[in-house]
């Protein structure tokens, strides 16, 4: 796994072969981040990485200048790996949490400029995640939610849907929080 750009550009981390998580491919990651630069300025942004897996997205967000990234991963070994990567980068800008994503979403009171979620494609609750993120108001006004999923799901009718991108077998649906209007 490598960091594509930013202050940690080119750093490599060897993922243990025993891992169940599949990191987002470099091709897909590079392309979705290119798309995201049109939506937000990473410098100083706050981000939430749900189902962090290997931490690939978390590390990319930190490298691109996010001031804070909360990384949520339930698997003990994956959480330990993410924590070790953060230690090697000597960064304090990330809060790696070892907890269930759905429990975190229900109890979270913070808002983020960017929320990224890459759940297991076979997760039965997968179709519910966009509504959970939007309804719990995890996004700041005009914040972006990036949802990685398999080809079997179509979120284009969701009221906050912005666009869909596919890179090989990797699909991303982007959602934007509706800006609240003052009185």
Tab-separated table of C-alpha atoms in Angstrom:
chain	number	residue	atom	x	y	z
A	1	UNK	CA	0.000	0.000	0.000
A	2	UNK	CA	1.388	3.397	-0.915
A	3	UNK	CA	0.505	7.024	-0.330
A	4	UNK	CA	-0.072	8.694	-3.695
A	5	UNK	CA	0.539	12.380	-3.060
A	6	UNK	CA	1.066	15.035	-0.426
A	7	UNK	CA	3.608	15.314	2.345
A	8	UNK	CA	3.918	11.522	2.741
A	9	UNK	CA	3.953	10.841	-1.017
A	10	UNK	CA	5.596	7.560	-1.943
A	11	UNK	CA	5.581	6.048	1.549
A	12	UNK	CA	4.909	2.304	1.420
A	13	UNK	CA	3.368	0.058	4.040
A	14	UNK	CA	3.341	-3.724	3.734
A	15	UNK	CA	-0.092	-5.129	4.483
A	16	UNK	CA	0.000	-8.481	6.292
A	17	UNK	CA	-1.186	-11.366	4.106
A	18	UNK	CA	-3.587	-12.435	6.824
A	19	UNK	CA	-5.719	-9.302	6.369
A	20	UNK	CA	-9.308	-9.738	5.226
A	21	UNK	CA	-9.572	-6.105	4.099
A	22	UNK	CA	-8.904	-5.163	0.507
A	23	UNK	CA	-7.332	-1.727	0.156
A	24	UNK	CA	-8.800	0.575	-2.476
A	25	UNK	CA	-6.616	0.159	-5.552
A	26	UNK	CA	-4.077	2.895	-6.247
A	27	UNK	CA	-5.798	3.539	-9.594
A	28	UNK	CA	-9.227	4.013	-8.001
A	29	UNK	CA	-7.825	5.969	-5.041
A	30	UNK	CA	-5.873	8.372	-7.252
A	31	UNK	CA	-8.862	8.990	-9.502
A	32	UNK	CA	-11.412	9.553	-6.733
A	33	UNK	CA	-9.044	11.948	-4.968
A	34	UNK	CA	-8.620	13.855	-8.245
A	35	UNK	CA	-12.414	14.178	-8.401
A	36	UNK	CA	-12.580	15.271	-4.755
A	37	UNK	CA	-10.168	18.172	-5.312
A	38	UNK	CA	-13.010	19.788	-7.262
A	39	UNK	CA	-15.273	19.567	-4.224
A	40	UNK	CA	-13.093	20.501	-1.285
A	41	UNK	CA	-9.767	21.832	-0.136
A	42	UNK	CA	-8.063	19.101	1.888
A	43	UNK	CA	-5.755	21.585	3.597
A	44	UNK	CA	-7.140	21.969	7.114
A	45	UNK	CA	-10.232	19.852	6.422
A	46	UNK	CA	-11.663	17.388	8.916
A	47	UNK	CA	-12.425	13.875	7.724
A	48	UNK	CA	-14.017	10.665	8.913
A	49	UNK	CA	-12.896	7.319	7.463
A	50	UNK	CA	-15.478	4.609	8.186
A	51	UNK	CA	-14.559	0.931	7.759
A	52	UNK	CA	-10.907	2.015	7.570
A	53	UNK	CA	-9.556	-1.467	6.844
A	54	UNK	CA	-5.883	-1.016	6.013
A	55	UNK	CA	-5.939	2.737	6.654
A	56	UNK	CA	-5.091	3.553	3.046
A	57	UNK	CA	-7.683	6.343	2.800
A	58	UNK	CA	-6.846	7.692	6.271
A	59	UNK	CA	-3.162	7.975	5.360
A	60	UNK	CA	-3.960	9.634	2.020
A	61	UNK	CA	-6.202	12.181	3.755
A	62	UNK	CA	-3.467	13.025	6.258
A	63	UNK	CA	-0.864	13.299	3.513
A	64	UNK	CA	-3.069	15.733	1.593
A	65	UNK	CA	-3.304	18.101	4.567
A	66	UNK	CA	-6.398	17.208	6.592
A	67	UNK	CA	-6.051	18.719	10.049
A	68	UNK	CA	-7.918	15.849	11.674
A	69	UNK	CA	-8.946	12.388	10.505
A	70	UNK	CA	-11.013	10.023	12.604
A	71	UNK	CA	-10.399	6.445	11.494
A	72	UNK	CA	-13.026	3.885	12.557
A	73	UNK	CA	-12.151	0.201	12.279
A	74	UNK	CA	-13.541	-2.657	14.356
A	75	UNK	CA	-11.040	-5.402	13.500
A	76	UNK	CA	-8.313	-5.583	16.162
A	77	UNK	CA	-5.492	-6.458	13.756
A	78	UNK	CA	-6.464	-3.809	11.218
A	79	UNK	CA	-6.754	-1.177	13.951
A	80	UNK	CA	-3.304	-2.132	15.246
A	81	UNK	CA	-1.879	-1.880	11.701
A	82	UNK	CA	-3.374	1.601	11.213
A	83	UNK	CA	-2.017	2.713	14.571
A	84	UNK	CA	1.441	1.426	13.646
A	85	UNK	CA	1.364	3.264	10.293
A	86	UNK	CA	0.419	6.486	12.094
A	87	UNK	CA	3.296	5.977	14.533
A	88	UNK	CA	5.726	5.545	11.619
A	89	UNK	CA	4.462	8.810	10.109
A	90	UNK	CA	4.794	10.486	13.516
A	91	UNK	CA	1.440	12.227	13.179
A	92	UNK	CA	-1.033	13.182	15.872
A	93	UNK	CA	-3.658	14.420	13.387
A	94	UNK	CA	-5.495	11.102	13.395
A	95	UNK	CA	-7.727	9.515	15.982
A	96	UNK	CA	-7.811	5.755	15.295
A	97	UNK	CA	-10.876	4.241	16.942
A	98	UNK	CA	-11.408	0.508	17.409
A	99	UNK	CA	-15.181	0.328	17.440
A	100	UNK	CA	-18.219	-0.726	15.460
A	101	UNK	CA	-19.019	1.794	12.704
A	102	UNK	CA	-22.764	1.707	13.337
A	103	UNK	CA	-22.307	2.310	17.063
A	104	UNK	CA	-19.951	5.184	16.224
A	105	UNK	CA	-22.428	6.750	13.785
A	106	UNK	CA	-25.246	6.600	16.367
A	107	UNK	CA	-23.128	8.313	19.031
A	108	UNK	CA	-21.122	10.790	16.921
A	109	UNK	CA	-21.813	14.482	17.514
A	110	UNK	CA	-19.028	15.903	15.362
A	111	UNK	CA	-19.393	17.100	11.782
A	112	UNK	CA	-16.805	16.638	9.045
A	113	UNK	CA	-15.898	18.236	5.736
A	114	UNK	CA	-15.490	14.756	4.255
A	115	UNK	CA	-16.804	11.337	5.220
A	116	UNK	CA	-15.419	8.315	3.388
A	117	UNK	CA	-16.929	4.844	3.828
A	118	UNK	CA	-15.653	1.605	2.311
A	119	UNK	CA	-17.730	-1.159	3.907
A	120	UNK	CA	-17.463	-4.803	2.938
A	121	UNK	CA	-19.441	-5.078	-0.304
A	122	UNK	CA	-21.495	-8.004	1.095
A	123	UNK	CA	-22.549	-6.093	4.228
A	124	UNK	CA	-26.330	-6.407	4.556
A	125	UNK	CA	-26.643	-2.853	5.963
A	126	UNK	CA	-24.665	-1.362	3.048
A	127	UNK	CA	-27.707	0.247	1.325
A	128	UNK	CA	-28.616	2.045	4.569
A	129	UNK	CA	-25.262	3.771	5.117
A	130	UNK	CA	-25.840	6.924	3.004
A	131	UNK	CA	-29.036	7.704	4.935
A	132	UNK	CA	-27.270	7.027	8.238
A	133	UNK	CA	-24.464	9.473	7.428
A	134	UNK	CA	-26.827	12.164	6.111
A	135	UNK	CA	-29.550	11.736	8.767
A	136	UNK	CA	-27.049	11.800	11.657
A	137	UNK	CA	-25.680	15.052	10.170
A	138	UNK	CA	-22.084	13.840	10.121
A	139	UNK	CA	-21.341	16.268	7.284
A	140	UNK	CA	-20.825	19.988	7.644
A	141	UNK	CA	-22.900	22.175	5.322
A	142	UNK	CA	-21.782	21.346	1.786
A	143	UNK	CA	-19.642	18.487	3.125
A	144	UNK	CA	-18.958	15.503	0.865
A	145	UNK	CA	-19.685	11.848	1.555
A	146	UNK	CA	-17.790	9.324	-0.586
A	147	UNK	CA	-19.261	5.846	-0.534
A	148	UNK	CA	-17.332	2.944	-2.035
A	149	UNK	CA	-19.514	0.004	-3.056
A	150	UNK	CA	-19.947	-2.806	-5.547
A	151	UNK	CA	-21.631	-2.521	-8.938
A	152	UNK	CA	-24.890	-3.995	-7.640
A	153	UNK	CA	-25.928	-0.779	-5.893
A	154	UNK	CA	-27.317	2.395	-7.418
A	155	UNK	CA	-27.781	5.462	-5.240
A	156	UNK	CA	-28.587	7.942	-8.021
A	157	UNK	CA	-32.126	8.556	-6.727
A	158	UNK	CA	-30.943	9.577	-3.252
A	159	UNK	CA	-31.816	13.270	-2.650
A	160	UNK	CA	-28.209	14.114	-1.693
A	161	UNK	CA	-26.584	12.147	-4.534
A	162	UNK	CA	-24.107	14.161	-6.616
A	163	UNK	CA	-22.356	11.732	-8.938
A	164	UNK	CA	-21.148	8.181	-9.499
A	165	UNK	CA	-17.665	7.152	-10.592
A	166	UNK	CA	-16.469	3.646	-11.489
A	167	UNK	CA	-12.839	2.568	-11.786
A	168	UNK	CA	-12.699	-1.077	-12.758
A	169	UNK	CA	-14.757	-2.988	-10.192
A	170	UNK	CA	-14.603	-0.111	-7.697
A	171	UNK	CA	-17.650	2.151	-7.573
A	172	UNK	CA	-17.958	5.438	-5.736
A	173	UNK	CA	-21.150	7.355	-5.112
A	174	UNK	CA	-20.717	10.939	-3.939
A	175	UNK	CA	-23.246	12.768	-1.806
A	176	UNK	CA	-23.300	16.371	-0.659
A	177	UNK	CA	-24.926	17.595	2.526
A	178	UNK	CA	-27.644	20.118	1.935
A	179	UNK	CA	-26.655	23.539	3.242
A	180	UNK	CA	-29.038	24.686	5.916
A	181	UNK	CA	-30.713	27.998	5.287
A	182	UNK	CA	-30.876	30.611	8.009
A	183	UNK	CA	-34.286	31.806	9.200
